[in-house]
Short mmCIF file of N, CA and C and ligand atoms in Angstrom, two decimals:
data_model
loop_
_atom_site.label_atom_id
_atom_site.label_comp_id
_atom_site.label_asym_id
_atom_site.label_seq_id
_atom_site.Cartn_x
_atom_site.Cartn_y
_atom_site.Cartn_z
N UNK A 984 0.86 -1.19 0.00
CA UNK A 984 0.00 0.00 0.00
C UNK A 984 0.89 1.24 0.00
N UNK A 985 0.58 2.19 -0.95
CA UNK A 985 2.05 3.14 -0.86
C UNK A 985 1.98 4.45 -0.27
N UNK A 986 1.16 4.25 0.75
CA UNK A 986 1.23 4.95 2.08
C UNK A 986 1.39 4.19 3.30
N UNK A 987 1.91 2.67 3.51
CA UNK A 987 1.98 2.26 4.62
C UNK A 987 3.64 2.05 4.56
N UNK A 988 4.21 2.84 6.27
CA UNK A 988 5.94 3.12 6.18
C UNK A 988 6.05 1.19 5.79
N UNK A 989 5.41 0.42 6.86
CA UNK A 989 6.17 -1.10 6.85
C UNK A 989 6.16 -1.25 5.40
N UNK A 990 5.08 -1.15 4.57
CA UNK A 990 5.02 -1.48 3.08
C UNK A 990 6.54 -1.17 2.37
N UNK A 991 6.49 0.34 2.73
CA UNK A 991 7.82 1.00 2.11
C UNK A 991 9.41 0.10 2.98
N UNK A 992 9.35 -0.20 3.90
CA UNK A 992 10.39 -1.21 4.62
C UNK A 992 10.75 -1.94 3.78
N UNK A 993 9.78 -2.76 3.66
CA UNK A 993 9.78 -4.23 2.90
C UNK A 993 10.05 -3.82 1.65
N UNK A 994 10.15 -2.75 1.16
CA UNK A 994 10.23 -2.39 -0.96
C UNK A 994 11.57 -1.31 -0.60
N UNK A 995 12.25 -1.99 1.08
CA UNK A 995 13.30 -0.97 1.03
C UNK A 995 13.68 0.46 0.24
N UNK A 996 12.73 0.96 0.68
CA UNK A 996 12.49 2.91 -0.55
C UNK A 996 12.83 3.24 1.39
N UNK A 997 12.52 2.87 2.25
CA UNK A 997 13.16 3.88 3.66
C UNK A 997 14.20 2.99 3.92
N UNK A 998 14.87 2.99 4.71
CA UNK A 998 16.02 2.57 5.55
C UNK A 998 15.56 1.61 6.90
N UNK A 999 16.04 0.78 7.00
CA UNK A 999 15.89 0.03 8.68
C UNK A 999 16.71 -1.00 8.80
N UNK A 1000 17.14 -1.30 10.03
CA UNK A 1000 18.45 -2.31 10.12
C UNK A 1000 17.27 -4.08 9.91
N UNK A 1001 17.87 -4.29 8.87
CA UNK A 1001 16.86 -5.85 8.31
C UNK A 1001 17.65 -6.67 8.72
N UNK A 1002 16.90 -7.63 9.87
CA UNK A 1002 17.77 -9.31 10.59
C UNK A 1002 17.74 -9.58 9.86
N UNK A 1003 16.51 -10.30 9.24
CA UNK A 1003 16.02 -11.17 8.21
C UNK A 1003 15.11 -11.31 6.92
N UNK A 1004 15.25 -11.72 5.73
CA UNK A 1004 14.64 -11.66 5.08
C UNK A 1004 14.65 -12.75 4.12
N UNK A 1005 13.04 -12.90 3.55
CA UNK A 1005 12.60 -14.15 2.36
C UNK A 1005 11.51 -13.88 1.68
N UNK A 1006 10.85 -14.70 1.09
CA UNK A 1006 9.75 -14.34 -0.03
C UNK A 1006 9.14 -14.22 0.63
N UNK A 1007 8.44 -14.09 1.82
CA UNK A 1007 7.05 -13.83 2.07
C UNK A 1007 7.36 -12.74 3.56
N UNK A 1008 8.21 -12.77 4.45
CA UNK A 1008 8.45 -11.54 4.96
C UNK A 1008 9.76 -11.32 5.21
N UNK A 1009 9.79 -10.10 6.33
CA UNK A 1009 11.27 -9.47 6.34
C UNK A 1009 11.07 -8.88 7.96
N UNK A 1010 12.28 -9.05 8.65
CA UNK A 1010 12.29 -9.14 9.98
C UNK A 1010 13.61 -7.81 9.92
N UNK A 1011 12.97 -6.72 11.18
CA UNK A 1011 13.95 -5.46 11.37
C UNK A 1011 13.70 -5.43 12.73
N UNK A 1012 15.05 -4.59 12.72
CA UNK A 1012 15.27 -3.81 14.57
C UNK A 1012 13.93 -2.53 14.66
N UNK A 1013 13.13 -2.74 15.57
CA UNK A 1013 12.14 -1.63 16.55
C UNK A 1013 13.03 -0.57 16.33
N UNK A 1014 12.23 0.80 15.74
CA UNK A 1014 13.03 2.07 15.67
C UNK A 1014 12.95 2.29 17.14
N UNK A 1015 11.84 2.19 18.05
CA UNK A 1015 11.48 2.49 19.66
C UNK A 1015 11.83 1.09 20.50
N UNK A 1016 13.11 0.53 20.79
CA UNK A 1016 12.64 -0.43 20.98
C UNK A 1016 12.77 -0.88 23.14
N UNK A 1017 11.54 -1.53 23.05
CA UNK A 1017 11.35 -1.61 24.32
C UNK A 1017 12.02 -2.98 25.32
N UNK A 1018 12.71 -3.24 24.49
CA UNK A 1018 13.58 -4.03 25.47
C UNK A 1018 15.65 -4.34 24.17
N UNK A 1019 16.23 -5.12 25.17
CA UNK A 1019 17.29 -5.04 24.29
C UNK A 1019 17.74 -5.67 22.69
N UNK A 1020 16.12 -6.67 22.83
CA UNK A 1020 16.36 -7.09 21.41
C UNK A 1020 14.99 -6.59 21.05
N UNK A 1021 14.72 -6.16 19.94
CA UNK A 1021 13.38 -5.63 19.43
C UNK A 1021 13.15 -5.98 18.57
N UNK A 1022 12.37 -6.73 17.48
CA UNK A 1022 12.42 -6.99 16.41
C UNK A 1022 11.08 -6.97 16.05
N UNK A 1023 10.61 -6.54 14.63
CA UNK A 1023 9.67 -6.63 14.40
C UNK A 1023 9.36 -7.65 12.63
N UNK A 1024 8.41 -8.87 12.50
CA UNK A 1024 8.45 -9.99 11.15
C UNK A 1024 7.11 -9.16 11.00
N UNK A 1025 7.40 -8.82 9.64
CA UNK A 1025 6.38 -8.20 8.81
C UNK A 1025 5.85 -9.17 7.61
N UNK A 1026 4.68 -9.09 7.28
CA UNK A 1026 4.48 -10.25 5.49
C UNK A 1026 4.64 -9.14 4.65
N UNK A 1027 5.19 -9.26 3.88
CA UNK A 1027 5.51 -8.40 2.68
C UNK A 1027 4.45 -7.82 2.22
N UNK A 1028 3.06 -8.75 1.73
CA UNK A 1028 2.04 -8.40 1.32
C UNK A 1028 1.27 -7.84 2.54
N UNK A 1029 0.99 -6.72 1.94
CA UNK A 1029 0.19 -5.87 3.12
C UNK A 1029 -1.47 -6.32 3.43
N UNK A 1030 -1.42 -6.15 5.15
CA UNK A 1030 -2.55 -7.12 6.12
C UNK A 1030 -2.18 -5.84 6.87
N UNK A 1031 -3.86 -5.47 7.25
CA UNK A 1031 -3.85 -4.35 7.98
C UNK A 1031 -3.82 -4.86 9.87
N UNK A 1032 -4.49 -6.08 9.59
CA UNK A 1032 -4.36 -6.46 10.85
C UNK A 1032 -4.46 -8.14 11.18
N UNK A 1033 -4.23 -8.59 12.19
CA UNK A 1033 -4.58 -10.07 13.13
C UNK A 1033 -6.08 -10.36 12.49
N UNK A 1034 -6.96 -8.90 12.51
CA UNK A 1034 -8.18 -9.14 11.89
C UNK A 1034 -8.79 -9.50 10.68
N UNK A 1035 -7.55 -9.06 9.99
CA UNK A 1035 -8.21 -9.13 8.32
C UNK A 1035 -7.88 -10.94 8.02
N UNK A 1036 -7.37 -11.08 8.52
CA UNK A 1036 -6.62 -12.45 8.38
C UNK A 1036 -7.47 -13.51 8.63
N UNK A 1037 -7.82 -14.74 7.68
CA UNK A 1037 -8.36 -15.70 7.53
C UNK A 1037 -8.27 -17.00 7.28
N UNK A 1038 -8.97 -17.94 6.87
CA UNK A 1038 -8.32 -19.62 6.90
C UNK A 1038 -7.33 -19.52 5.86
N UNK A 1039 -7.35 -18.95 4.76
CA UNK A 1039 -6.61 -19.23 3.36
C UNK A 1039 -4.93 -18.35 4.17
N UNK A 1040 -4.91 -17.76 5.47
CA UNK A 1040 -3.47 -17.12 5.43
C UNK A 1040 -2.93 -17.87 6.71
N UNK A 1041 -3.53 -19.56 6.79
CA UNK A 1041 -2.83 -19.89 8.15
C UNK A 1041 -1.12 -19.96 7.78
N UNK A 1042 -1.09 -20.33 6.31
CA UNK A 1042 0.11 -21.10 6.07
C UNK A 1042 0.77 -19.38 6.66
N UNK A 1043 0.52 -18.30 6.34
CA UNK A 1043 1.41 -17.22 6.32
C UNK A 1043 1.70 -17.24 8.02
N UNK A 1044 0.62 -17.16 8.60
CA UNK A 1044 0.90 -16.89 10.06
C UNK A 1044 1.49 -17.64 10.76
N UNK A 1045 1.46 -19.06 10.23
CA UNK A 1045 2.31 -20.10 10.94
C UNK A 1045 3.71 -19.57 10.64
N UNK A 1046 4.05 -19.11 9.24
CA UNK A 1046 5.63 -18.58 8.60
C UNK A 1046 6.10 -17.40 9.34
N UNK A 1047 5.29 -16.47 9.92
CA UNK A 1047 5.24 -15.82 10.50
C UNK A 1047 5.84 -16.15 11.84
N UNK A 1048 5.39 -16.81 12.57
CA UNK A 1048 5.75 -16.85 14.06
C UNK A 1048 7.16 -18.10 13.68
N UNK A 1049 7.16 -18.79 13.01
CA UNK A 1049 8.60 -19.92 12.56
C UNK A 1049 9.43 -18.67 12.13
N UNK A 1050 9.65 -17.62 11.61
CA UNK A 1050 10.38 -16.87 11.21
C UNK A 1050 10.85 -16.05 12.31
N UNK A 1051 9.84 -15.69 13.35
CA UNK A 1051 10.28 -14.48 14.75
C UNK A 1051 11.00 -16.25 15.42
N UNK A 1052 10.85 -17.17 15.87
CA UNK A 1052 11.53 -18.17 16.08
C UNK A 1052 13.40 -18.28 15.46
N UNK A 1053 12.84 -18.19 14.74
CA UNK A 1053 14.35 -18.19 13.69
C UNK A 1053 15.36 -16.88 14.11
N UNK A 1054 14.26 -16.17 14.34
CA UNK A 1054 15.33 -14.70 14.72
C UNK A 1054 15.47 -14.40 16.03
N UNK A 1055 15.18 -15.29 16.37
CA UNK A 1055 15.13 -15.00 18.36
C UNK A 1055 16.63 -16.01 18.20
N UNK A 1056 16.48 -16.63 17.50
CA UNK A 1056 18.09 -17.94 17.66
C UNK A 1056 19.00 -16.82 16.83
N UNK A 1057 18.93 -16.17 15.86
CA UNK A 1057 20.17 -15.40 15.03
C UNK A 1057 20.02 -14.45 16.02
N UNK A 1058 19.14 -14.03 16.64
CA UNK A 1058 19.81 -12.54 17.72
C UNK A 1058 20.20 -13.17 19.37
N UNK A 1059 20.50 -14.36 19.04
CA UNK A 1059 20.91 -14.75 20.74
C UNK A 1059 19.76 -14.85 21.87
N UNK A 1060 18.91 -15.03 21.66
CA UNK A 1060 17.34 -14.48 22.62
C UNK A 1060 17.00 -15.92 23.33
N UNK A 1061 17.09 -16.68 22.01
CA UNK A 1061 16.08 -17.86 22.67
C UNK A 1061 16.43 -18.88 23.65
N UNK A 1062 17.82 -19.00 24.19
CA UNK A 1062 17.46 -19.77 25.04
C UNK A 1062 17.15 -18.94 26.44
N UNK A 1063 17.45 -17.94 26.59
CA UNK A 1063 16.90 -17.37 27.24
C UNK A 1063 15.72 -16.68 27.80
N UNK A 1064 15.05 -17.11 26.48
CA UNK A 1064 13.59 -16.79 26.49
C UNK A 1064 13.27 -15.55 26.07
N UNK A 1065 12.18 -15.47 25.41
CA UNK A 1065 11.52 -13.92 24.68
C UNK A 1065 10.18 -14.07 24.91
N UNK A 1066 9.23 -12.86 24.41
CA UNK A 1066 7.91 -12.66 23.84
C UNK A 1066 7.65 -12.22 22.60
N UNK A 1067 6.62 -13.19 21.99
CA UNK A 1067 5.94 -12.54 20.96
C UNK A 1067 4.35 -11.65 21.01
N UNK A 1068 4.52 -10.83 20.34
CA UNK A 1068 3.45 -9.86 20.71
C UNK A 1068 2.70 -9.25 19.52
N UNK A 1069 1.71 -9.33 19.22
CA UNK A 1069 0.69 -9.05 17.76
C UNK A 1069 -0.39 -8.23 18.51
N UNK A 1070 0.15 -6.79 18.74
CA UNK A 1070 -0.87 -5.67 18.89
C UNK A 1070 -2.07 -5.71 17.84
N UNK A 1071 -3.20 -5.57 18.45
CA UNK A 1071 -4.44 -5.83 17.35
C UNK A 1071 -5.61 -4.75 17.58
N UNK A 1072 -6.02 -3.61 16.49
CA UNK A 1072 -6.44 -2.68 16.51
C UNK A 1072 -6.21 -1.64 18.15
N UNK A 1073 -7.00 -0.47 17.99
CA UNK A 1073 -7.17 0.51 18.94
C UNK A 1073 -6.75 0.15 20.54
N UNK A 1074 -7.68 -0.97 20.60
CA UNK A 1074 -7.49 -1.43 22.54
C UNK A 1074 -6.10 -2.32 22.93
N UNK A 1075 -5.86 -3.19 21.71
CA UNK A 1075 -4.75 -3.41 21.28
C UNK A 1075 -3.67 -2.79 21.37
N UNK A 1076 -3.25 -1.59 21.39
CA UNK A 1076 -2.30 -0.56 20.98
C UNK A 1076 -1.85 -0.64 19.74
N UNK A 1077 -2.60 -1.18 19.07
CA UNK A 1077 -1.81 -1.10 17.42
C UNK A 1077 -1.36 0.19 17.07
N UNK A 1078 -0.58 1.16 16.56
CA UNK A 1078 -0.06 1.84 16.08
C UNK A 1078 0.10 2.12 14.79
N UNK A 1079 1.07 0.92 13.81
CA UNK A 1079 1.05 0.78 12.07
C UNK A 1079 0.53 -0.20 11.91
N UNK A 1080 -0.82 -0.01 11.20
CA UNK A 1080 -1.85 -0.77 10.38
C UNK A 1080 -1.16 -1.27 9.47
N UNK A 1081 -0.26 -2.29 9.52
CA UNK A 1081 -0.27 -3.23 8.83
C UNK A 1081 1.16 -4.52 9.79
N UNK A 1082 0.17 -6.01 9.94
CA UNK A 1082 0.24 -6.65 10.63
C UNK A 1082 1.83 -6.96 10.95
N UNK A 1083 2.10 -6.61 12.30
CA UNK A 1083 3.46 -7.11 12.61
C UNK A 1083 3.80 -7.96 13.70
N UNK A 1084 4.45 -8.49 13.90
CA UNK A 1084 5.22 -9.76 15.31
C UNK A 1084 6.18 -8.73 15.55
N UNK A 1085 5.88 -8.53 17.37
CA UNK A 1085 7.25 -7.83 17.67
C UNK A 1085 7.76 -9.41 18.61
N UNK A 1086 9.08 -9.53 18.58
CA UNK A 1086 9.73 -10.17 19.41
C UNK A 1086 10.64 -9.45 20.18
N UNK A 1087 10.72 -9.42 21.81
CA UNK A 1087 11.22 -9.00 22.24
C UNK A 1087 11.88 -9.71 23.46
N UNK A 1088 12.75 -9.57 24.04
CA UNK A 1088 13.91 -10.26 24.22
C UNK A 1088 15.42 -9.64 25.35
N UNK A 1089 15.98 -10.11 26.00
CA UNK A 1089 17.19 -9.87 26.69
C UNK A 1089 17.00 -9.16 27.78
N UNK A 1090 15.81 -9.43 28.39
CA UNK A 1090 15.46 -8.92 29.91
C UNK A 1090 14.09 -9.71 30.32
N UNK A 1091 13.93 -10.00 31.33
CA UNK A 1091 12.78 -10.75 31.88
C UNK A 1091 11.78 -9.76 31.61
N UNK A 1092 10.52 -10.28 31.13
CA UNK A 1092 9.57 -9.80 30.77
C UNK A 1092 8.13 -9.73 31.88
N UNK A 1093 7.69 -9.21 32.02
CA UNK A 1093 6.54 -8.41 33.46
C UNK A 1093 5.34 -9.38 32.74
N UNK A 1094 4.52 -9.56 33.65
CA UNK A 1094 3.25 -10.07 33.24
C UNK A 1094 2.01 -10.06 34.67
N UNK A 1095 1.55 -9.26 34.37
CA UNK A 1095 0.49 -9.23 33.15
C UNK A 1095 0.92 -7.80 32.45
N UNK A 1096 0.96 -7.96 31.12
CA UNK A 1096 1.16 -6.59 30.12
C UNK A 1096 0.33 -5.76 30.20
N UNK A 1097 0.97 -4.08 30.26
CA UNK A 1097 0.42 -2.86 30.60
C UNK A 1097 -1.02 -2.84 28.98
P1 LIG B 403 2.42 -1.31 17.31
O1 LIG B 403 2.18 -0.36 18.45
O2 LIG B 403 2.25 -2.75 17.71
O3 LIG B 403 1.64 -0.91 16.08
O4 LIG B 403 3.97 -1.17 16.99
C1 LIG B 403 4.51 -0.39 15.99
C2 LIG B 403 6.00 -0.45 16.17
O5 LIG B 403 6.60 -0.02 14.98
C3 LIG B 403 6.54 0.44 17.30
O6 LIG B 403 7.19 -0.39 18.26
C4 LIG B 403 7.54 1.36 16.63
C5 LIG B 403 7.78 0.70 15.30
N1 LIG B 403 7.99 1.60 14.18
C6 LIG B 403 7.17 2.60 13.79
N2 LIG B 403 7.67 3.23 12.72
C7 LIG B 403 8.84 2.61 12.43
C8 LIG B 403 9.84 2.81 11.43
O7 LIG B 403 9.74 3.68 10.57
N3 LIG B 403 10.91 1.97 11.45
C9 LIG B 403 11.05 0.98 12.38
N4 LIG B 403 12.15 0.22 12.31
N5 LIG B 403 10.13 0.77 13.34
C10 LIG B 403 9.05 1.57 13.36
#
């Protein structure tokens, strides 16, 4: 969508430090990030949300969370343990409308989330 920044990420036209990347998404460092590893797995093809998402995109969302997996082991996180986190509209705190996995990582994590 060529007003959404993640869109422009992924078609690299802005700048962001990219862990990872493949045909169907691309994993970057949190410009804000709230703990010491931040990462956020985007799908290339733009999904505004957790919501729009349906039976025909399990295969994506399963690739999705196997991919923040994959990058919790290339950024040192996982045996130490992380969170994955899929903000979903307004009450949610979603922020950029279009669907992202933050993984976050390298400090014990609080629960129950603010
Ligand atoms: P959320 O609140 O779940 O919608 O999170 C959006 C996240 O996106 C937030 O942690 C900050 C991050 N973010 C926003 N704009 C940019 C950007 O231009 N570059 C990068 N790397 N991260 C961004």
């Amino acid at each position: 969508m060529s007003d959404c920044i993640f869109c422009k990420i992924a078609e690299k036209k802005i700048p962001s430090k990219i862990v990872h990347e493949d045909d169907k998404t691309v994993a970057f460092d949190d410009v804000n990030p709230q703990a010491p590893t931040h990462v956020l797995v985007i799908p290339k093809r733009h999904v505004a949300s957790l919501t729009e998402m349906n039976e025909v995109d399990a295969g994506l969302l399963g690739h999705l969370m196997l991919t923040g997996s994959k990058v919790a082991k290339l950024k040192g996180i996982a045996e130490g343990g992380y969170r994955f986190v899929i903000n979903t509209g307004r009450n949610g705190g979603q922020t950029v409308f279009h669907l992202h996995l933050h993984i976050l990582g390298g400090r014990p994590m609080h629960w129950p989330p603010g």
